Coordinates of C-alpha atoms and ligand atoms in Angstrom, one line a residue:
X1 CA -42.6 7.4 88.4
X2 CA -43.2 3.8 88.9
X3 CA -39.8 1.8 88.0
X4 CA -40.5 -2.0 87.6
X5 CA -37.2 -2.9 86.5
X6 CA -36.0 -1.0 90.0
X7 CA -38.9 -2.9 91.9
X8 CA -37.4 -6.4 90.7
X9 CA -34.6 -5.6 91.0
X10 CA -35.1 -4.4 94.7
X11 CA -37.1 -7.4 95.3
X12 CA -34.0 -10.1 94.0
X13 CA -31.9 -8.5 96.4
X14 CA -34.1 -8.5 99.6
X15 CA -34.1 -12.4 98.3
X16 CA -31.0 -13.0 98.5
X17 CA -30.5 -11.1 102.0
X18 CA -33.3 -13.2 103.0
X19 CA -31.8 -16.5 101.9
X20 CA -29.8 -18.3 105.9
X21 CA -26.2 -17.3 105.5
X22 CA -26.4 -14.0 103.9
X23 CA -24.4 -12.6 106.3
X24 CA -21.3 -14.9 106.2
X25 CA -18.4 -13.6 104.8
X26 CA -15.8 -16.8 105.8
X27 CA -17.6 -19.5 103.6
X28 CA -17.0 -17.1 100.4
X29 CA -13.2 -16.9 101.0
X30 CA -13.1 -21.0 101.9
X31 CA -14.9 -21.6 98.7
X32 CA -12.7 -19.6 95.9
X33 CA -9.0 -19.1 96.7
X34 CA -9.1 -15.9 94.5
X35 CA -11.4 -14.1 96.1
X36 CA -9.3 -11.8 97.5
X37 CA -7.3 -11.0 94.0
X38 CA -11.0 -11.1 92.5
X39 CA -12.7 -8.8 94.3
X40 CA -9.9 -6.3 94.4
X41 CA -10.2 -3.3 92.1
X42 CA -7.7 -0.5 90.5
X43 CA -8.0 2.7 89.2
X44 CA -5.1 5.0 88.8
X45 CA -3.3 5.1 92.0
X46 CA -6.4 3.5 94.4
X47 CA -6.8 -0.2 95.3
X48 CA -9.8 -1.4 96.3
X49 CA -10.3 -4.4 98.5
X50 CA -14.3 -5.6 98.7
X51 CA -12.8 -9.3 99.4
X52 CA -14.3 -8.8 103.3
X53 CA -18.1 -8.4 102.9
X54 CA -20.5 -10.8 102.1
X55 CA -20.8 -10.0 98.8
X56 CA -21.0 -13.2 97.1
X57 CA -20.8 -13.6 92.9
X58 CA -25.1 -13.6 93.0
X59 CA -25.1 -10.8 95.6
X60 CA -22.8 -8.9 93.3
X61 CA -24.6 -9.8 89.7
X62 CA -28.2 -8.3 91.8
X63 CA -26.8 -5.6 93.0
X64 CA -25.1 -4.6 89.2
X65 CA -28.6 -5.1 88.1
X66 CA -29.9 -2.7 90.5
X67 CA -27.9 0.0 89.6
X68 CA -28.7 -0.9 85.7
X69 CA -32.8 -0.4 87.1
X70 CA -32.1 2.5 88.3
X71 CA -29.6 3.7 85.3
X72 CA -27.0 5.1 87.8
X73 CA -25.1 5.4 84.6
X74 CA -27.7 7.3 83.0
X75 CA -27.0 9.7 87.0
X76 CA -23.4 9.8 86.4
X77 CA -23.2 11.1 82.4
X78 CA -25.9 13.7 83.4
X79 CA -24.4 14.7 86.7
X80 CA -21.1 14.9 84.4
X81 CA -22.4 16.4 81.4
X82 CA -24.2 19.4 83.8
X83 CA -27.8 18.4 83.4
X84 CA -29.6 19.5 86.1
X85 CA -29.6 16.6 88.8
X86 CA -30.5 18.5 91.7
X87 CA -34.2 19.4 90.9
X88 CA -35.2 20.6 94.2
X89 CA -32.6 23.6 94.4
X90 CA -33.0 23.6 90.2
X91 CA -29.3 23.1 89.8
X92 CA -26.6 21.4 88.4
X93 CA -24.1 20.1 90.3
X94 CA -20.6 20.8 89.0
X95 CA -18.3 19.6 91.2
X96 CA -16.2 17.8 88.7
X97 CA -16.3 20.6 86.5
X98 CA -13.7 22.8 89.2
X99 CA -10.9 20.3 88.9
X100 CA -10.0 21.7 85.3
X101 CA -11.1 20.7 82.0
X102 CA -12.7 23.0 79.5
X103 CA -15.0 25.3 81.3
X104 CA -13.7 29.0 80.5
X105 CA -15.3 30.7 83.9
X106 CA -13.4 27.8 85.9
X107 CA -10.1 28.2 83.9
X108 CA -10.1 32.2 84.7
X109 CA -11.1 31.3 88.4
X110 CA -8.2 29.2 88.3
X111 CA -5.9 31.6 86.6
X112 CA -6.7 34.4 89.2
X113 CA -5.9 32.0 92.0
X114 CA -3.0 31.4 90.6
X115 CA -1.9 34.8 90.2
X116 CA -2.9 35.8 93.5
X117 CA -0.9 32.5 95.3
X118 CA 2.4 33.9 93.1
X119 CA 1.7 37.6 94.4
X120 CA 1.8 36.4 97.7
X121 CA 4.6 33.7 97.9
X122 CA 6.7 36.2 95.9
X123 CA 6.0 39.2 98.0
X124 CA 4.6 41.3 95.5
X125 CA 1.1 41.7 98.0
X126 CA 2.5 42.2 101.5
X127 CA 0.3 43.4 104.5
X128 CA -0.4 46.7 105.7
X129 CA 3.4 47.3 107.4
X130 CA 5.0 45.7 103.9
X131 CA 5.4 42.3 106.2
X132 CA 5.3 39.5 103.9
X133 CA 2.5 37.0 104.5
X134 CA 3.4 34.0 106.8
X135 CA -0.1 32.6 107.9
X136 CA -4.0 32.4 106.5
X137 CA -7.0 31.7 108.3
X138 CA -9.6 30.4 106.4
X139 CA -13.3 31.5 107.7
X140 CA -15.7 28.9 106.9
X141 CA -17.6 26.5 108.1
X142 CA -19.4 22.9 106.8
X143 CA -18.0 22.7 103.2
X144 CA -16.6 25.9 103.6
X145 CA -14.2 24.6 106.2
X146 CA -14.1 20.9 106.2
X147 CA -12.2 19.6 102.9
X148 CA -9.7 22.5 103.2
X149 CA -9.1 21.8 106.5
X150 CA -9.0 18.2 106.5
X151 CA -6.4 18.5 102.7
X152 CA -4.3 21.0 105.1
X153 CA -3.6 18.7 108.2
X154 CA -2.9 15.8 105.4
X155 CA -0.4 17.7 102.7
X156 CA 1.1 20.6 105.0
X157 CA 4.5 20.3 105.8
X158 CA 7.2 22.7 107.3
X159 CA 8.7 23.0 103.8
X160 CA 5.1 24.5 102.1
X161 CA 5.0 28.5 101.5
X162 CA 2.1 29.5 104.1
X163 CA 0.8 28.1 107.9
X164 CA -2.8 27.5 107.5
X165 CA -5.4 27.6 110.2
X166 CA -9.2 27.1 110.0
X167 CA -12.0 28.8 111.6
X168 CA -15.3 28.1 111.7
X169 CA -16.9 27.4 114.8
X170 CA -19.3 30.8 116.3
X171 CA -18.0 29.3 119.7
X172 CA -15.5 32.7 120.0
X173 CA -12.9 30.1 122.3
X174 CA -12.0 29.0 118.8
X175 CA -10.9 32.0 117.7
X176 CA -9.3 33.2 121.1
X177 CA -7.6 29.9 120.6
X178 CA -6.4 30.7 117.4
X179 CA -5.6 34.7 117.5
X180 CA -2.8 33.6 120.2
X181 CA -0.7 32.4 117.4
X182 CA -1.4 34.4 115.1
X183 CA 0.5 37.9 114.4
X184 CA -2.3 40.4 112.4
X185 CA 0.6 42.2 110.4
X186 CA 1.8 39.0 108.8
X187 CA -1.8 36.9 108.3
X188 CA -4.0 36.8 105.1
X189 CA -7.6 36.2 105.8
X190 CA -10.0 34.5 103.5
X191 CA -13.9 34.7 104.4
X192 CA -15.2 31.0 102.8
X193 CA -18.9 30.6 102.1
X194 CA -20.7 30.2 99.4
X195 CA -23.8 32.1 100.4
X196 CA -21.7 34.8 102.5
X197 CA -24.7 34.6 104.8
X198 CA -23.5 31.9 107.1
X199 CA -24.2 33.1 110.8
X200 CA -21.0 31.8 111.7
X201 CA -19.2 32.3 109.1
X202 CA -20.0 36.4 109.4
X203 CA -19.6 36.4 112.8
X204 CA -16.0 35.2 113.2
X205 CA -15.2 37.4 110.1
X206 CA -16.5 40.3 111.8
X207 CA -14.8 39.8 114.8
X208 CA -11.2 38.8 112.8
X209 CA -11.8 42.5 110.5
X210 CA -12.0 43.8 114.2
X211 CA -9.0 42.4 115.4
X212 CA -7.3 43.2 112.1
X213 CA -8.0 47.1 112.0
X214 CA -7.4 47.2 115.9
X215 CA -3.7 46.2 115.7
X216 CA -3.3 48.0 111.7
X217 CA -6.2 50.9 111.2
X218 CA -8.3 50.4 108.3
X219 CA -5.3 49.3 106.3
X220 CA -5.9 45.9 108.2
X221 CA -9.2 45.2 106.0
X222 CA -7.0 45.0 103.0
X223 CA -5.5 41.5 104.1
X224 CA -9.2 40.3 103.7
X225 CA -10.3 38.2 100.8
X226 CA -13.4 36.6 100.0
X227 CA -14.3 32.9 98.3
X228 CA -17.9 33.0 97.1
X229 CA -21.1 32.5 94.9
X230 CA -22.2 35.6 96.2
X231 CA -20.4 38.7 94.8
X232 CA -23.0 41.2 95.9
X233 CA -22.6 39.7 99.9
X234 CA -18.8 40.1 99.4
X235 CA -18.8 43.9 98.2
X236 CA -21.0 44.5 100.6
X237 CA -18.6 43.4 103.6
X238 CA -15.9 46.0 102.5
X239 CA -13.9 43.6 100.3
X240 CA -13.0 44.7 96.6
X241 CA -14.0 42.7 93.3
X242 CA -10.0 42.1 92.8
X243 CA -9.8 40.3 96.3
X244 CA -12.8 38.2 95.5
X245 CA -12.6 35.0 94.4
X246 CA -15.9 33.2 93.1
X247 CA -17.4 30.1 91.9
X248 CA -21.0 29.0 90.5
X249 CA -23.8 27.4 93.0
X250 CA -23.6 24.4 91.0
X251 CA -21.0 23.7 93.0
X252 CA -22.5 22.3 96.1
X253 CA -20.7 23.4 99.8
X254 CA -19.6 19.8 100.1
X255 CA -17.8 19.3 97.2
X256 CA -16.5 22.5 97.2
X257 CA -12.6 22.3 97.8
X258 CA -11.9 22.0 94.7
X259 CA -13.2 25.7 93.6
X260 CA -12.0 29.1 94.8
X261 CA -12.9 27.5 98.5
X262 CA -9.6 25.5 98.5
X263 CA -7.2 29.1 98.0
X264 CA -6.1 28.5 101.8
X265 CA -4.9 25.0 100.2
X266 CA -3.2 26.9 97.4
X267 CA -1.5 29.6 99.6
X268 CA -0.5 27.2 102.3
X269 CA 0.8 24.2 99.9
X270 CA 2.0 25.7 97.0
X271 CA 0.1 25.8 93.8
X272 CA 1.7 22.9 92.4
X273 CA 0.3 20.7 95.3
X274 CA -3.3 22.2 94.5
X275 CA -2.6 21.7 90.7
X276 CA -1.8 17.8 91.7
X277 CA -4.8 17.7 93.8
X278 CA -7.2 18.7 91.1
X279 CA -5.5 16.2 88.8
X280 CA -5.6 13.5 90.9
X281 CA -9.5 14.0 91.6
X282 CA -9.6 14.5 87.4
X283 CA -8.3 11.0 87.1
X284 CA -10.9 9.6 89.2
X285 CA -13.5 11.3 87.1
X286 CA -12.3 9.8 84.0
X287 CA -11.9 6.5 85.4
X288 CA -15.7 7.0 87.1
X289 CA -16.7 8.2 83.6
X290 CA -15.5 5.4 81.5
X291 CA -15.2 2.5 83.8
X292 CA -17.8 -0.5 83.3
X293 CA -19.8 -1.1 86.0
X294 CA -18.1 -4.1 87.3
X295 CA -15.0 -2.7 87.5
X296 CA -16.2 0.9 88.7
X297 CA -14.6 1.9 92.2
X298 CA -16.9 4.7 93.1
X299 CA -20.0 2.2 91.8
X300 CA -18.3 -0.7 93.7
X301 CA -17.6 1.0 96.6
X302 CA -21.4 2.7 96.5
X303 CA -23.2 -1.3 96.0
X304 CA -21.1 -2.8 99.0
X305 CA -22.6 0.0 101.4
X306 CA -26.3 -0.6 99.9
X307 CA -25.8 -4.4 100.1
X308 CA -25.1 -3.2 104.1
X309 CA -27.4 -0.4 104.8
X310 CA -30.8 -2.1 103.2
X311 CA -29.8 -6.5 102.7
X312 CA -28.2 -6.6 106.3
X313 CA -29.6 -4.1 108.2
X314 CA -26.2 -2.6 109.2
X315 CA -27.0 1.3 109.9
X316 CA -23.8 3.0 110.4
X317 CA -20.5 2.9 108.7
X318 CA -16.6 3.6 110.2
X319 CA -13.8 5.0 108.5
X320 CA -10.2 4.3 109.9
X321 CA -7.9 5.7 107.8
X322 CA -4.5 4.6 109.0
X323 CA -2.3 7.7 108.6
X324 CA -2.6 10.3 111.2
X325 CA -2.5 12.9 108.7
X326 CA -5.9 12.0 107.3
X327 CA -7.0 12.7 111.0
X328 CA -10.2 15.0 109.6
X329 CA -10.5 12.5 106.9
X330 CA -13.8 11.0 108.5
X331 CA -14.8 14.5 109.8
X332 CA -14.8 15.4 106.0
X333 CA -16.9 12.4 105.0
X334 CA -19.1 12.9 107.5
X335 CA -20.8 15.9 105.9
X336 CA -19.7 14.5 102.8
X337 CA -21.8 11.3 103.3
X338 CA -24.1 12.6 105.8
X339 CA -25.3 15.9 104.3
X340 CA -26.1 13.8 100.9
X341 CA -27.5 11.2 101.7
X342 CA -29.3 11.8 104.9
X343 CA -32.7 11.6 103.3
X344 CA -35.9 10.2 103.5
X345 CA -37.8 11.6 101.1
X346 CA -37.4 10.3 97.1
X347 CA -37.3 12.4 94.4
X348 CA -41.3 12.2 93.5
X349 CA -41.6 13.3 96.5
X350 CA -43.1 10.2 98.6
X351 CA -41.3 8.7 100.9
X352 CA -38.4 6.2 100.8
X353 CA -39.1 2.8 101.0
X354 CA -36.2 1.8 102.4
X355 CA -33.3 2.8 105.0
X356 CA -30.7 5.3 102.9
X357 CA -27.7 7.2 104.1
X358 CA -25.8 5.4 107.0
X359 CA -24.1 7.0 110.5
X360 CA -20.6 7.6 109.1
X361 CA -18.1 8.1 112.2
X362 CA -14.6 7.5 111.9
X363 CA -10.9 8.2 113.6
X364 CA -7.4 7.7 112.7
X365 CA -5.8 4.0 113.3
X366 CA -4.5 2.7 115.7
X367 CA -6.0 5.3 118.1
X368 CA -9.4 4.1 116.6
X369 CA -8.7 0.5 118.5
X370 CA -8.4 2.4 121.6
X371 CA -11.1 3.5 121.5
X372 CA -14.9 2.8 119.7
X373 CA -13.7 -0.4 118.0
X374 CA -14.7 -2.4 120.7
X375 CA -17.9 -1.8 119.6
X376 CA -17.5 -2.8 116.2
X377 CA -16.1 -6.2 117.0
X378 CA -17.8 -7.6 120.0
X379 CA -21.6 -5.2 119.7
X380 CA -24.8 -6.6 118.6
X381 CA -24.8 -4.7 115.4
X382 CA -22.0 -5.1 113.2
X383 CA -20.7 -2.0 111.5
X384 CA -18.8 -1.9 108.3
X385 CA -15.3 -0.1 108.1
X386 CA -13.0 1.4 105.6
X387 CA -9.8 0.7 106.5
X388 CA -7.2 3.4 104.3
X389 CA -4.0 2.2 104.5
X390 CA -0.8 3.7 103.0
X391 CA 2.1 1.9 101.7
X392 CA 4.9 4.2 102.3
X393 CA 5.1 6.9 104.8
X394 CA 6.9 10.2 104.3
X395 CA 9.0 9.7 107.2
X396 CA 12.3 7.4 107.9
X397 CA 10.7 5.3 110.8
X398 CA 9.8 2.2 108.6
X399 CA 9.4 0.2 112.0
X400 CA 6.8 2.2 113.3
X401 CA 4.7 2.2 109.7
X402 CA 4.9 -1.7 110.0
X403 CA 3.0 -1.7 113.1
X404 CA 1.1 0.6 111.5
X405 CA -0.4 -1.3 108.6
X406 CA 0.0 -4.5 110.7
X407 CA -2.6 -3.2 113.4
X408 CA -4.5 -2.2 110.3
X409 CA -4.9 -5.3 108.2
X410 CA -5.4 -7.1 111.8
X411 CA -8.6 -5.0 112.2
X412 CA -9.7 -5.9 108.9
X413 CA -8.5 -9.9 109.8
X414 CA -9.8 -9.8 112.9
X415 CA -13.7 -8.3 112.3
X416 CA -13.7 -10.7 109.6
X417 CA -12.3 -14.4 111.1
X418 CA -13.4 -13.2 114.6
X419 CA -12.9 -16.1 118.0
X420 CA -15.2 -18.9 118.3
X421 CA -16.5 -20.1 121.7
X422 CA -14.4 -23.7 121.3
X423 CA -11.3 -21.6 120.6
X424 CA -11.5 -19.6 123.6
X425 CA -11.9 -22.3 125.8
X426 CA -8.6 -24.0 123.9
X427 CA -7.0 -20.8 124.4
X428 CA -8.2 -21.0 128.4
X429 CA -7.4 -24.3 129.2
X430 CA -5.9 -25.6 132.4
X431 CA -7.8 -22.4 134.2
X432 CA -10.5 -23.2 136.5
X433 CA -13.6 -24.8 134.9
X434 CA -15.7 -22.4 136.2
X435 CA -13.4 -19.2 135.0
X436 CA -13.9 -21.0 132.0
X437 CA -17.4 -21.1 131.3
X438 CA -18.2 -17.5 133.0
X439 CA -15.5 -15.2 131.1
X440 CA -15.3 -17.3 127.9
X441 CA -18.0 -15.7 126.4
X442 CA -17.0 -12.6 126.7
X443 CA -13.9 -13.2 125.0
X444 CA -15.7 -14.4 121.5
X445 CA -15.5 -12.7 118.6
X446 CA -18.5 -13.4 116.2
X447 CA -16.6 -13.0 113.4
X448 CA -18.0 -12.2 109.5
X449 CA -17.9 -8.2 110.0
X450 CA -16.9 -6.2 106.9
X451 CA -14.3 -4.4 105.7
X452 CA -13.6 -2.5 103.0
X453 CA -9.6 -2.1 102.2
X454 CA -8.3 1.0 100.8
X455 CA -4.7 1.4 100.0
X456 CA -2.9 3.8 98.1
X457 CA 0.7 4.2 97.3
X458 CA 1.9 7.3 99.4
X459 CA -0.3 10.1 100.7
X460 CA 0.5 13.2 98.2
X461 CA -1.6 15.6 96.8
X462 CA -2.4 13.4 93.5
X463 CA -3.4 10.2 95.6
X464 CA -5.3 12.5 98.1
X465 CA -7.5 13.9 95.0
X466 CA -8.2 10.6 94.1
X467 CA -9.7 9.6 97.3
X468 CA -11.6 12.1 97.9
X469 CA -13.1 12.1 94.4
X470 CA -13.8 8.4 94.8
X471 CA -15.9 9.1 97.6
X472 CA -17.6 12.4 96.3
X473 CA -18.5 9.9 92.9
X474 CA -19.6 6.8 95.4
X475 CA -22.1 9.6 96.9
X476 CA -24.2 10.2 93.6
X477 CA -24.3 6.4 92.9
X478 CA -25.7 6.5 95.7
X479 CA -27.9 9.0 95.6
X480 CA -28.8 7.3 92.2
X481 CA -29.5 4.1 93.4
X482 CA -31.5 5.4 96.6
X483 CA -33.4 7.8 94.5
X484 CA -32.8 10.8 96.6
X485 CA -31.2 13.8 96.0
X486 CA -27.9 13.7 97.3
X487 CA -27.3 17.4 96.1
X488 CA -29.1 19.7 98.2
X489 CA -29.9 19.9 102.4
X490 CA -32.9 21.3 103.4
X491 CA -32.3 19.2 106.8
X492 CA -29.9 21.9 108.0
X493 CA -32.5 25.0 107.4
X494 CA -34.6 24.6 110.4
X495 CA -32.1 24.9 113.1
X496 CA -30.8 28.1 111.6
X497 CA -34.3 29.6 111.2
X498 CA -35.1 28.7 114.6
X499 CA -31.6 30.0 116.1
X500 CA -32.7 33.3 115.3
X501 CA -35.7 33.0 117.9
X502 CA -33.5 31.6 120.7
X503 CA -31.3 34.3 120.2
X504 CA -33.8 37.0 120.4
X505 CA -35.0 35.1 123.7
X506 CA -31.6 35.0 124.9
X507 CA -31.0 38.4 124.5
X508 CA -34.2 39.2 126.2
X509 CA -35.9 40.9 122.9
X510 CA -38.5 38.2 122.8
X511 CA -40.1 35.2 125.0
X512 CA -39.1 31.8 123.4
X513 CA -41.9 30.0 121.8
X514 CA -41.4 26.5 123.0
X515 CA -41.8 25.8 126.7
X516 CA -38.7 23.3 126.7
X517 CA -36.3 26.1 124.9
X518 CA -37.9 28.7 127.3
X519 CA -37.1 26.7 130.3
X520 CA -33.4 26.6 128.8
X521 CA -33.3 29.8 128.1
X522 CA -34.6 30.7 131.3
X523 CA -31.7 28.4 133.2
X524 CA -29.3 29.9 131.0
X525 CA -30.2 34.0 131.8
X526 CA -30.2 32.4 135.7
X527 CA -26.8 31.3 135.7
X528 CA -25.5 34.7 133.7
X529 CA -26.5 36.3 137.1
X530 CA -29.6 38.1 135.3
X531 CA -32.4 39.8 137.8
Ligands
F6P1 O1 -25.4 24.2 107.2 C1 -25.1 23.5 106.1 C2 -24.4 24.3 105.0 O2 -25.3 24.9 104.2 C3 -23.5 23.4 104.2 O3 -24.1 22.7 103.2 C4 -22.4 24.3 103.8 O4 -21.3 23.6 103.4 C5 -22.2 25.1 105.0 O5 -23.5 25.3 105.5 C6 -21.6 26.5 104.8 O6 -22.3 27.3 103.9 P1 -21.7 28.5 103.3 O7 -20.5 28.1 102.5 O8 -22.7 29.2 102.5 O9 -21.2 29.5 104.4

């Protein structure tokens, strides 16, 4: 449906990216001493630094009307209110709706999760031998695997009730890997997917029920539990209605932690720390719900990557979060991001006009500087970066968390004042002139490369929720703004389709249809040692 406000709107921007300049980000800090304090935002526990892109006060006032044209609002309070905003899978998408509030099939989800985590941490459900629980292994993969795993490696300590581990690659060294530390009389298993169809997913859990009645008889399939949409699947893999834990497909595998796929977080942190995790992703919502535009994080934080992706051409986007317990932080985003807003078709079906989702990579700091962030200061594209910081560690070493956020505000510092030619050569003088003029180049730094800074108080389960919820929120505004759906992923349906036909060639039942996968195959069944 034509959108002339949107077109206008659209058209202002691209103006203003035209205009010489646009991509400065220096000249906007030397002309208003506040900027910093200006463009920094709060909501509950999460400050938001936008002070280090070249978002200047017109940038900012077109990009507010773009997301008025394309009544992102209008997105948000539907997407909140369970209207159906994923038309192409005819769904809701109820995300926020897990993390509490009123819904009566949530609360009793809730309730039975709770129930079951007291059972277990009190020893009332032992294993098969009456050993009490120690470890769970969550099967799952994509959003079935991801948050969990990346909440895990950031909240687990040696204090919490359970060891969690994660499983979800097919590749069987994973779970080699993983069955070396694991003793079967003593280790809970939770199957994670939503459709219970994943091939993964039901091949690992396969082989882990194998390895569980192998060392305990059949008695091992009662340490099995299931977290699903699809109850029938579930039964139908041996594992009773008490020991299955569901949730609606409104919830989308992405956004999922926050459902019956984050037990293993419940189990292995306690269910006060998942309580706090839901309530800290609640806050955001209300904050997301109720905050004007101009002071919206998840809004903010969505306009400052369009102003990137589509007024300066930048296509990709890192995340550093400085706190090597957010290690799978980025992994987490990466579907997050990726999955939703990956798209080049609109929601009328033509296609988009414009460039949507970008590349979102990302590693811890400092290792990050070791590694890809030459890249980002000195290659011919500049990428934006979130840079996560954390105020206080959990941990006595307050010398090495100085370093720490040093390294991490000097990233931000440095993309952003970068190294001009003249002061290399200053910095080089009294070497030979012609040293000089043949390595000095190399040693500039362009300078004007964004950053967005994101710093929170301490990492706990409450602050956590928050963050993640920021970015689930910064997704649909997004999504909004892009007009895509940033709900469903019919990208990842033809690799799976077409995975059944490779295998069939690879076991020999059938020829492979495409001469390059045949040649592959045929490589492959060489080096197996077959005839
Ligand atoms: O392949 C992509 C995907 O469909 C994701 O969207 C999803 O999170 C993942 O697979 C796992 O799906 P399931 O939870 O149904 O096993």
């Amino acid at each position: 449906m034509p959108n002339d406000d949107a077109d206008a709107a659209w058209s202002a921007l691209m103006a203003l990216a035209r205009r010489p300049g646009a991509r400065a980000i220096r000249p906007l800090f030397a002309a208003d001493p506040e900027r910093a304090a200006r463009c920094t935002h709060g909501a509950g526990d999460v400050l938001l630094d936008l002070s280090r892109s070249a978002v200047s006060e017109d940038v900012l006032a077109a990009l507010l009307r773009l997301a008025r044209a394309t009544d992102v609002a209008g997105f948000r309070d539907r997407m909140l209110g369970g209207a159906v905003v994923n038309p192409t899978e005819g769904r809701a998408a109820l995300h926020a709706a897990q993390r509490g509030g009123g819904d009566a099939a949530v609360q009793a989800t809730l309730a039975r999760m709770q129930d079951f985590c007291g059972a277990v941490h009190g020893g009332a459900l032992r294993g098969a031998t009456g050993a009490r629980f120690t470890d769970v292994v969550n099967i799952g993969i994509g959003g079935s695997d991801l948050g969990p795993a990346m909440v895990a490696r950031a909240l687990w300590t040696p204090a919490a009730p359970m060891r969690a581990h994660y499983l979800a690659n097919v590749d069987a060294h994973a779970w080699e890997e993983l069955r070396a530390r694991l003793d079967p009389a003593r280790t809970l298993v939770l199957v994670a997917s939503k459709t219970f169809t994943t091939q993964e997913t039901m091949t690992n859990a396969a082989l882990v029920r194998a390895w569980l009645v192998a060392a305990l008889g059949e008695a091992g399939t009662t340490h099995l539990a299931a977290l699903s949409t699809n109850l029938t699947a579930a039964a139908g893999f041996g594992i009773p209605a008490e020991r299955v834990f569901g949730f609606a497909d409104t919830v989308g595998g992405r956004f999922s932690l926050w459902s019956a796929i984050g037990l293993s977080l419940a189990l292995a942190l306690g269910w006060s720390a998942f309580a706090a995790l839901l309530a800290g992703a609640r806050a955001m919502d209300e904050h997301f719900a109720a905050a004007p535009p101009a002071a919206s994080l998840p809004l903010l934080l969505a306009l400052t990557e369009l102003w990137h992706v589509n007024g300066l051409g930048y296509p990709a986007r890192a995340v550093l979060p400085y706190d090597e317990r957010l290690a799978r932080f980025p992994a987490h985003l990466q579907q997050l991001e990726m999955e939703s807003l990956g798209k080049a078709v609109a929601l009328d079906g033509g296609m988009v006009a414009r460039a949507t989702g970008p590349v979102v990579f990302g590693e811890p700091g400092t290792n990050a500087q070791h590694s890809f962030m030459q890249l980002i200061h000195q290659g011919p594209v500049p990428v934006p970066v979130d840079v996560i910081l954390v105020a206080n560690p959990d941990h006595a070493h307050a010398d090495s968390h100085r370093k720490l956020l040093a390294n991490g505000l000097a990233q931000a510092e440095a993309l952003l004042v970068g190294k001009s030619l003249a002061e290399v050569r200053a910095e080089m003088a009294g070497a030979d002139a012609a040293r000089i003029a043949a390595i000095a180049p190399h040693r500039v730094f362009t300078g004007d490369r964004p950053s967005n800074v994101i710093l929170i108080p301490r990492l706990t389960a409450g602050t956590l929720g928050q963050l993640v919820a920021l970015y689930e929120h910064k997704v649909a505004c997004l999504g909004a703004l892009w007009g895509i759906n940033p709900f469903d992923q019919w990208g990842v349906e033809l690799g799976k389709v077409l995975a059944g036909g490779t295998l069939a060639a690879l076991e020999g039942r059938a020829a492979a249809k495409q001469a390059a996968t045949a040649a592959s195959v045929a490589a492959i069944l060489r080096l197996q040692g077959a005839p």
